[in-house]
Amino acid sequence: MSRVLILSMLALWGKSCAATEKYCVHQPRGTESFVGEALTLPCRFVSPKNKEHDSEVTVIWKASNQDYCGGGNKEFYNSLANSTFPQYRRRLVLVGDPKALNATITLANVTADDANTYCCRIKMKHKDGTLTQFQSRKGTHLTVRGENELRIEQPSFIPAFIGDTVNIFSRFTTKNQNIHPNTILCQVRRGVGAGPGCTNIFSRRTCTDGAGKNILHFKIDHVNSSHQGWYCWEIQVLTKDEKIAKYEKNVGTELLIVEQTNHLDIWQPSVTVFNNHAIINCMYSAPQYENILWTRVYWMVGNSREHFIYHPDPDFIHPDYKGKTRLINESILVLEKFHGPDNTTFYCRVVIQRCGLQTEVIMEEGPGTQLRIYSMHDPVLKESSQCLNIIVIYAGIKLLFLLVLFIVALVYIKKT
């Protein structure tokens, strides 16, 4: 089928993100599953705010054996008709809430025949009788692995500023107990095109499983605009019969070099004290962007921002801080333990993902908070502690004085 015909079909089959920026569907480009497992296929969508609660939403899922989502693909789920294609019957559940702009499904007992590209499509019937249809053109490509194979998981994308030190993470899992990190060789491939495939070898070396949990990482120091592109892990395993089995990630991680904007007005305290634990505030203004899929807050450390102190995915967090940091109120960092030197600076980084034909990320960073180790020998902290003691003593005296006045008043009332 020619490229011109494909594009014509896409144009005719309802509205897409190109037709209007106010309607859009977002799916991860790829995922993997073992045979027999349950799989989640995420799908989020955005629409004009005045349409969200006034429209009847129908969720449709289609499957394709191509790497695009066209109009002639097999429709295997329709929430309005409550119909499911026989291949997926009794295995598929809509777990997302369309009223919350979420059309995520789960597929139980995955089979080898389920390896397809899955396309999420949204139909919105408005109160005025008009109908809007929109979908992701690329969909999610599912790779199904056998029980003696490796499943490779990578993040969809990593946003970075110029000068950051970036780790391209990968987590591999297997049901074969004979596969160990010391029997594995790795190479990272890179692609610079619009698609998520990786064709050129970027690095070849022995796998490093420093975390001990089948987590691999490749570090790129001080990234610049030339590093933007796709990165895919390829893992080679020596089998029992001395043969090499090769597993590669079909859809890689997109490294996005993001320009710093200045619209969120991120505020952090310049200094805070660590005494058994620390709470570091991070406040930012509400963004006025359209098509927002999600907003997340990350905490980083160091001049090159190499290490995450907090990240929603624990695999990204530096080993010294795993399980020792958390967020409250979605942005405030609670630090239970600290392993760095005095005067270490922590940075609050706010990331917004917008829906569109391509991944669009808005990222800003706070000015940093210097963490001071509590010590009574530190003149600054000592002075702060003395001031606090004075305030506490003053408050105690004032409370005692008010209590005495209250007792005197009671005695006077009784006498009269």
Short mmCIF file of C-alpha atoms in Angstrom, two decimals, residues 5-340:
data_model
loop_
_atom_site.label_atom_id
_atom_site.label_comp_id
_atom_site.label_asym_id
_atom_site.label_seq_id
_atom_site.Cartn_x
_atom_site.Cartn_y
_atom_site.Cartn_z
CA LEU A 5 -2.99 6.03 0.04
CA ILE A 6 -2.25 5.44 3.70
CA LEU A 7 -2.24 9.16 4.45
CA SER A 8 -5.47 9.60 2.48
CA MET A 9 -7.16 6.87 4.54
CA LEU A 10 -6.02 8.52 7.76
CA ALA A 11 -7.36 11.88 6.63
CA LEU A 12 -10.74 10.46 5.71
CA TRP A 13 -11.17 8.36 8.84
CA GLY A 14 -12.26 11.02 11.32
CA LYS A 15 -10.40 13.86 12.93
CA SER A 16 -6.89 13.40 14.23
CA CYS A 17 -4.56 15.51 16.34
CA ALA A 18 -3.54 17.38 13.20
CA ALA A 19 -7.11 18.51 12.57
CA THR A 20 -7.34 20.42 15.86
CA GLU A 21 -5.04 20.74 18.83
CA LYS A 22 -7.96 20.56 21.24
CA TYR A 23 -8.75 16.89 20.63
CA CYS A 24 -5.95 14.40 21.04
CA VAL A 25 -5.15 10.82 22.07
CA HIS A 26 -1.87 9.70 23.60
CA GLN A 27 -0.50 6.14 23.87
CA PRO A 28 3.00 4.83 24.63
CA ARG A 29 4.72 3.76 21.41
CA GLY A 30 5.62 0.28 22.62
CA THR A 31 5.24 -2.32 25.37
CA GLU A 32 6.18 -5.95 26.02
CA SER A 33 4.56 -8.93 27.73
CA PHE A 34 5.22 -12.58 28.42
CA VAL A 35 2.79 -15.20 27.11
CA GLY A 36 0.10 -15.83 29.73
CA GLU A 37 0.49 -12.52 31.55
CA ALA A 38 -2.01 -9.69 31.97
CA LEU A 39 -1.15 -6.53 30.05
CA THR A 40 -2.22 -2.90 30.47
CA LEU A 41 -2.59 -0.76 27.34
CA PRO A 42 -2.71 2.88 28.49
CA CYS A 43 -4.70 5.50 26.60
CA ARG A 44 -5.33 9.07 27.71
CA PHE A 45 -7.11 11.76 25.72
CA VAL A 46 -7.80 15.47 25.95
CA SER A 47 -10.62 17.62 24.60
CA PRO A 48 -11.88 21.18 25.06
CA LYS A 49 -12.92 21.71 28.67
CA ASN A 50 -16.40 22.86 27.67
CA LYS A 51 -16.93 19.51 25.89
CA GLU A 52 -15.57 17.10 28.51
CA HIS A 53 -18.69 16.78 30.66
CA ASP A 54 -21.34 17.55 28.04
CA SER A 55 -20.59 14.76 25.58
CA GLU A 56 -21.26 11.04 25.31
CA VAL A 57 -17.90 9.27 24.97
CA THR A 58 -17.41 5.98 23.13
CA VAL A 59 -14.12 4.13 23.47
CA ILE A 60 -12.98 2.03 20.49
CA TRP A 61 -9.88 -0.13 20.26
CA LYS A 62 -8.51 -1.49 16.99
CA ALA A 63 -5.68 -3.86 16.16
CA SER A 64 -3.32 -3.63 13.18
CA ASN A 65 -0.44 -5.72 11.92
CA GLN A 66 1.13 -2.55 10.51
CA ASP A 67 3.04 0.20 12.34
CA TYR A 68 0.28 2.76 11.87
CA CYS A 69 -3.40 3.10 12.73
CA GLY A 70 -5.67 3.39 9.72
CA GLY A 71 -9.40 3.17 9.15
CA GLY A 72 -9.53 -0.41 7.95
CA ASN A 73 -8.03 -2.08 10.99
CA LYS A 74 -9.87 -4.67 13.00
CA GLU A 75 -12.17 -3.17 15.64
CA PHE A 76 -12.08 -5.53 18.59
CA TYR A 77 -13.70 -3.39 21.31
CA ASN A 78 -16.53 -0.83 21.34
CA SER A 79 -17.79 0.49 24.67
CA LEU A 80 -21.07 1.81 23.24
CA ALA A 81 -22.06 -1.44 21.56
CA ASN A 82 -20.55 -3.43 24.45
CA SER A 83 -18.96 -5.65 21.83
CA THR A 84 -15.65 -7.47 21.94
CA PHE A 85 -14.01 -9.43 19.11
CA PRO A 86 -14.05 -13.22 19.82
CA GLN A 87 -10.23 -13.36 20.05
CA TYR A 88 -10.34 -10.99 23.05
CA ARG A 89 -13.64 -11.99 24.63
CA ARG A 90 -13.53 -12.61 28.39
CA ARG A 91 -9.95 -11.31 28.42
CA LEU A 92 -10.46 -7.58 27.92
CA VAL A 93 -11.62 -5.01 30.49
CA LEU A 94 -11.92 -1.22 30.21
CA VAL A 95 -10.22 -0.04 33.41
CA GLY A 96 -9.97 3.65 32.54
CA ASP A 97 -12.78 6.09 33.20
CA PRO A 98 -13.73 7.95 30.01
CA LYS A 99 -15.25 10.73 32.14
CA ALA A 100 -11.73 11.25 33.53
CA LEU A 101 -10.29 11.24 29.98
CA ASN A 102 -8.86 7.76 30.41
CA ALA A 103 -9.59 4.88 27.99
CA THR A 104 -7.03 2.36 29.31
CA ILE A 105 -7.75 -1.36 28.88
CA THR A 106 -6.24 -4.54 30.31
CA LEU A 107 -5.80 -7.76 28.35
CA ALA A 108 -5.52 -11.00 30.33
CA ASN A 109 -3.72 -14.22 29.32
CA VAL A 110 -1.69 -12.70 26.50
CA THR A 111 -0.96 -15.03 23.57
CA ALA A 112 1.62 -14.89 20.77
CA ASP A 113 -1.20 -13.97 18.37
CA ASP A 114 -1.80 -10.78 20.36
CA ALA A 115 1.41 -9.23 18.99
CA ASN A 116 -0.05 -6.26 17.10
CA THR A 117 -0.23 -2.49 17.02
CA TYR A 118 -3.15 -1.35 19.20
CA CYS A 119 -4.95 1.87 18.41
CA CYS A 120 -7.19 3.78 20.82
CA ARG A 121 -9.97 5.83 19.19
CA ILE A 122 -12.42 8.20 20.86
CA LYS A 123 -15.87 9.21 19.62
CA MET A 124 -17.55 12.16 21.31
CA LYS A 125 -21.22 12.85 20.60
CA HIS A 126 -21.96 16.42 21.63
CA LYS A 127 -25.23 17.87 22.90
CA ASP A 128 -25.76 19.72 19.63
CA GLY A 129 -25.77 16.37 17.79
CA THR A 130 -22.34 16.75 16.19
CA LEU A 131 -19.77 13.94 16.38
CA THR A 132 -16.01 14.27 16.87
CA GLN A 133 -13.66 11.33 16.33
CA PHE A 134 -9.93 11.31 17.02
CA GLN A 135 -7.18 8.79 17.71
CA SER A 136 -3.46 8.14 17.96
CA ARG A 137 -2.00 7.47 14.51
CA LYS A 138 0.90 5.41 15.80
CA GLY A 139 -0.78 3.34 18.52
CA THR A 140 1.08 0.99 20.88
CA HIS A 141 3.18 -1.82 19.41
CA LEU A 142 3.01 -4.99 21.54
CA THR A 143 5.92 -7.44 21.54
CA VAL A 144 5.09 -10.84 23.07
CA ARG A 145 7.96 -12.86 24.56
CA GLY A 146 8.13 -16.61 25.25
CA GLU A 147 8.91 -18.04 28.67
CA ASN A 148 12.59 -18.65 27.77
CA GLU A 149 13.08 -15.16 26.36
CA LEU A 150 13.91 -11.75 27.82
CA ARG A 151 11.40 -8.98 28.22
CA ILE A 152 13.02 -5.54 27.94
CA GLU A 153 11.36 -2.48 29.43
CA GLN A 154 12.47 1.09 28.81
CA PRO A 155 10.89 4.47 29.60
CA SER A 156 9.00 6.05 26.71
CA PHE A 157 11.06 9.22 26.86
CA ILE A 158 13.57 11.11 28.99
CA PRO A 159 13.52 14.92 28.89
CA ALA A 160 16.79 16.72 29.61
CA PHE A 161 18.34 20.17 29.51
CA ILE A 162 21.60 20.77 27.66
CA GLY A 163 24.41 19.93 30.09
CA ASP A 164 22.50 17.26 32.01
CA THR A 165 24.06 13.84 32.57
CA VAL A 166 21.48 11.30 31.41
CA ASN A 167 21.12 7.60 32.18
CA ILE A 168 19.31 5.49 29.56
CA PHE A 169 17.68 2.86 31.77
CA SER A 170 16.45 -0.61 30.91
CA ARG A 171 14.93 -3.34 33.05
CA PHE A 172 15.04 -6.94 31.80
CA THR A 173 13.01 -9.79 33.19
CA THR A 174 12.97 -13.48 32.37
CA LYS A 175 11.31 -16.65 33.59
CA ASN A 176 14.46 -18.63 32.78
CA GLN A 177 16.50 -18.98 35.97
CA ASN A 178 19.63 -19.87 33.95
CA ILE A 179 20.02 -16.31 32.67
CA HIS A 180 22.25 -14.18 34.90
CA PRO A 181 23.86 -10.77 34.35
CA ASN A 182 27.34 -12.28 34.02
CA THR A 183 26.21 -14.28 30.97
CA ILE A 184 24.88 -11.21 29.15
CA LEU A 185 26.38 -8.77 26.65
CA CYS A 186 24.69 -5.50 25.77
CA GLN A 187 24.74 -2.87 23.12
CA VAL A 188 22.79 0.32 22.80
CA ARG A 189 21.50 1.25 19.35
CA ARG A 190 20.45 4.69 18.29
CA GLY A 191 18.02 6.16 15.79
CA VAL A 192 17.71 9.79 14.78
CA GLY A 193 14.59 9.62 12.62
CA ALA A 194 10.98 10.39 13.49
CA GLY A 195 10.24 6.73 14.24
CA PRO A 196 11.19 4.90 17.43
CA GLY A 197 13.45 2.35 15.73
CA CYS A 198 17.21 2.23 16.31
CA THR A 199 19.58 1.17 13.52
CA ASN A 200 23.07 2.40 14.45
CA ILE A 201 25.22 0.89 17.20
CA PHE A 202 25.91 3.59 19.77
CA SER A 203 27.73 1.57 22.46
CA ARG A 204 28.74 -2.07 22.87
CA ARG A 205 29.91 -3.44 26.21
CA THR A 206 29.32 -5.96 28.99
CA CYS A 207 26.06 -5.30 30.79
CA THR A 208 26.36 -3.57 34.14
CA ASP A 209 23.75 -4.63 36.67
CA GLY A 210 24.84 -2.33 39.47
CA ALA A 211 21.47 -2.31 41.22
CA GLY A 212 21.30 -6.13 41.36
CA LYS A 213 17.71 -6.12 40.09
CA ASN A 214 18.26 -6.72 36.37
CA ILE A 215 18.45 -2.97 35.81
CA LEU A 216 20.88 -1.73 33.16
CA HIS A 217 21.92 1.82 32.47
CA PHE A 218 24.04 3.67 29.97
CA LYS A 219 25.31 7.12 30.94
CA ILE A 220 25.69 10.04 28.55
CA ASP A 221 27.66 12.88 30.12
CA HIS A 222 26.66 16.50 29.49
CA VAL A 223 24.15 15.97 26.69
CA ASN A 224 23.71 18.48 23.89
CA SER A 225 21.29 18.83 20.98
CA SER A 226 23.19 16.23 18.92
CA HIS A 227 22.23 13.51 21.43
CA GLN A 228 18.51 13.88 20.75
CA GLY A 229 16.98 10.75 19.25
CA TRP A 230 15.90 7.20 20.09
CA TYR A 231 17.92 4.69 22.15
CA CYS A 232 17.20 0.94 22.15
CA TRP A 233 18.83 -1.74 24.25
CA GLU A 234 19.92 -4.99 22.63
CA ILE A 235 20.80 -7.88 24.97
CA GLN A 236 22.68 -11.03 23.98
CA VAL A 237 22.49 -14.14 26.16
CA LEU A 238 24.69 -17.22 26.11
CA THR A 239 22.36 -20.24 26.26
CA LYS A 240 23.02 -23.69 27.77
CA ASP A 241 24.05 -25.09 24.41
CA GLU A 242 26.66 -22.31 24.01
CA LYS A 243 24.59 -20.41 21.46
CA ILE A 244 23.90 -16.70 21.54
CA ALA A 245 20.28 -15.56 21.73
CA LYS A 246 19.70 -11.92 20.87
CA TYR A 247 16.81 -9.80 22.14
CA GLU A 248 16.32 -6.22 21.05
CA LYS A 249 13.89 -3.49 21.95
CA ASN A 250 11.72 -2.62 18.96
CA VAL A 251 10.55 0.69 20.40
CA GLY A 252 13.23 2.64 22.23
CA THR A 253 13.49 5.55 24.62
CA GLU A 254 13.24 9.01 23.12
CA LEU A 255 15.80 11.42 24.55
CA LEU A 256 14.30 14.90 24.28
CA ILE A 257 16.54 17.92 24.65
CA VAL A 258 14.19 20.52 26.12
CA GLU A 259 14.64 24.27 26.20
CA GLN A 260 14.05 25.89 29.57
CA THR A 261 10.90 28.00 29.69
CA ASN A 262 10.07 30.57 32.33
CA HIS A 263 6.31 30.41 32.89
CA LEU A 264 5.85 28.25 36.00
CA ASP A 265 7.58 30.52 38.55
CA ILE A 266 9.02 27.63 40.55
CA TRP A 267 9.90 28.58 44.13
CA GLN A 268 12.15 26.71 46.57
CA PRO A 269 13.64 27.87 49.87
CA SER A 270 17.29 28.81 49.45
CA VAL A 271 18.37 26.83 52.54
CA THR A 272 16.86 24.10 54.70
CA VAL A 273 18.16 22.02 57.60
CA PHE A 274 18.55 18.25 57.79
CA ASN A 275 18.02 16.94 61.33
CA ASN A 276 16.95 13.25 61.16
CA HIS A 277 14.78 14.23 58.19
CA ALA A 278 14.07 17.23 55.97
CA ILE A 279 11.02 18.67 54.25
CA ILE A 280 11.79 20.82 51.20
CA ASN A 281 9.00 22.85 49.68
CA CYS A 282 8.47 23.37 45.96
CA MET A 283 5.70 25.63 44.66
CA TYR A 284 4.88 26.57 41.09
CA SER A 285 2.13 28.46 39.31
CA ALA A 286 -0.70 26.58 37.60
CA PRO A 287 0.08 26.24 33.88
CA GLN A 288 -2.32 27.67 31.33
CA TYR A 289 -1.34 25.26 28.55
CA GLU A 290 -3.93 23.26 26.60
CA ASN A 291 -3.84 19.51 25.93
CA ILE A 292 -2.06 18.67 29.20
CA LEU A 293 -1.82 14.92 29.79
CA TRP A 294 -0.02 15.09 33.11
CA THR A 295 2.18 17.24 35.33
CA ARG A 296 4.88 15.64 37.47
CA VAL A 297 7.54 16.82 39.90
CA TYR A 298 11.02 15.29 40.11
CA TRP A 299 13.88 16.07 42.49
CA MET A 300 17.50 15.98 41.34
CA VAL A 301 20.93 16.67 42.80
CA GLY A 302 24.32 17.78 41.50
CA ASN A 303 25.57 20.33 39.01
CA SER A 304 24.92 18.05 36.04
CA ARG A 305 21.65 16.73 37.54
CA GLU A 306 22.93 13.17 37.16
CA HIS A 307 21.01 11.60 40.05
CA PHE A 308 17.32 11.54 40.92
CA ILE A 309 16.54 11.90 44.60
CA TYR A 310 12.87 11.33 43.79
CA HIS A 311 11.28 9.89 40.65
CA PRO A 312 7.86 8.21 40.18
CA ASP A 313 9.69 5.14 38.82
CA PRO A 314 11.98 3.82 41.61
CA ASP A 315 14.43 2.45 39.03
CA PHE A 316 15.51 6.02 38.30
CA ILE A 317 16.20 6.91 41.95
CA HIS A 318 19.82 6.78 43.09
CA PRO A 319 20.40 3.61 45.20
CA ASP A 320 21.29 5.68 48.29
CA TYR A 321 17.80 7.21 48.31
CA LYS A 322 15.50 4.40 47.18
CA GLY A 323 12.66 4.04 49.65
CA LYS A 324 13.89 7.09 51.58
CA THR A 325 12.14 9.90 49.72
CA ARG A 326 8.51 10.67 48.97
CA LEU A 327 6.31 13.54 47.91
CA ILE A 328 3.49 15.17 49.84
CA ASN A 329 1.00 17.49 48.16
CA GLU A 330 2.45 16.32 44.82
CA SER A 331 5.58 18.50 45.00
CA ILE A 332 7.03 18.77 48.54
CA LEU A 333 10.02 16.45 49.11
CA VAL A 334 10.28 14.45 52.34
CA LEU A 335 13.85 13.23 52.81
CA GLU A 336 14.20 10.49 55.44
CA LYS A 337 17.94 9.89 55.11
CA PHE A 338 20.79 11.88 53.60
CA HIS A 339 24.11 10.59 52.22
CA GLY A 340 25.74 13.65 50.71
#
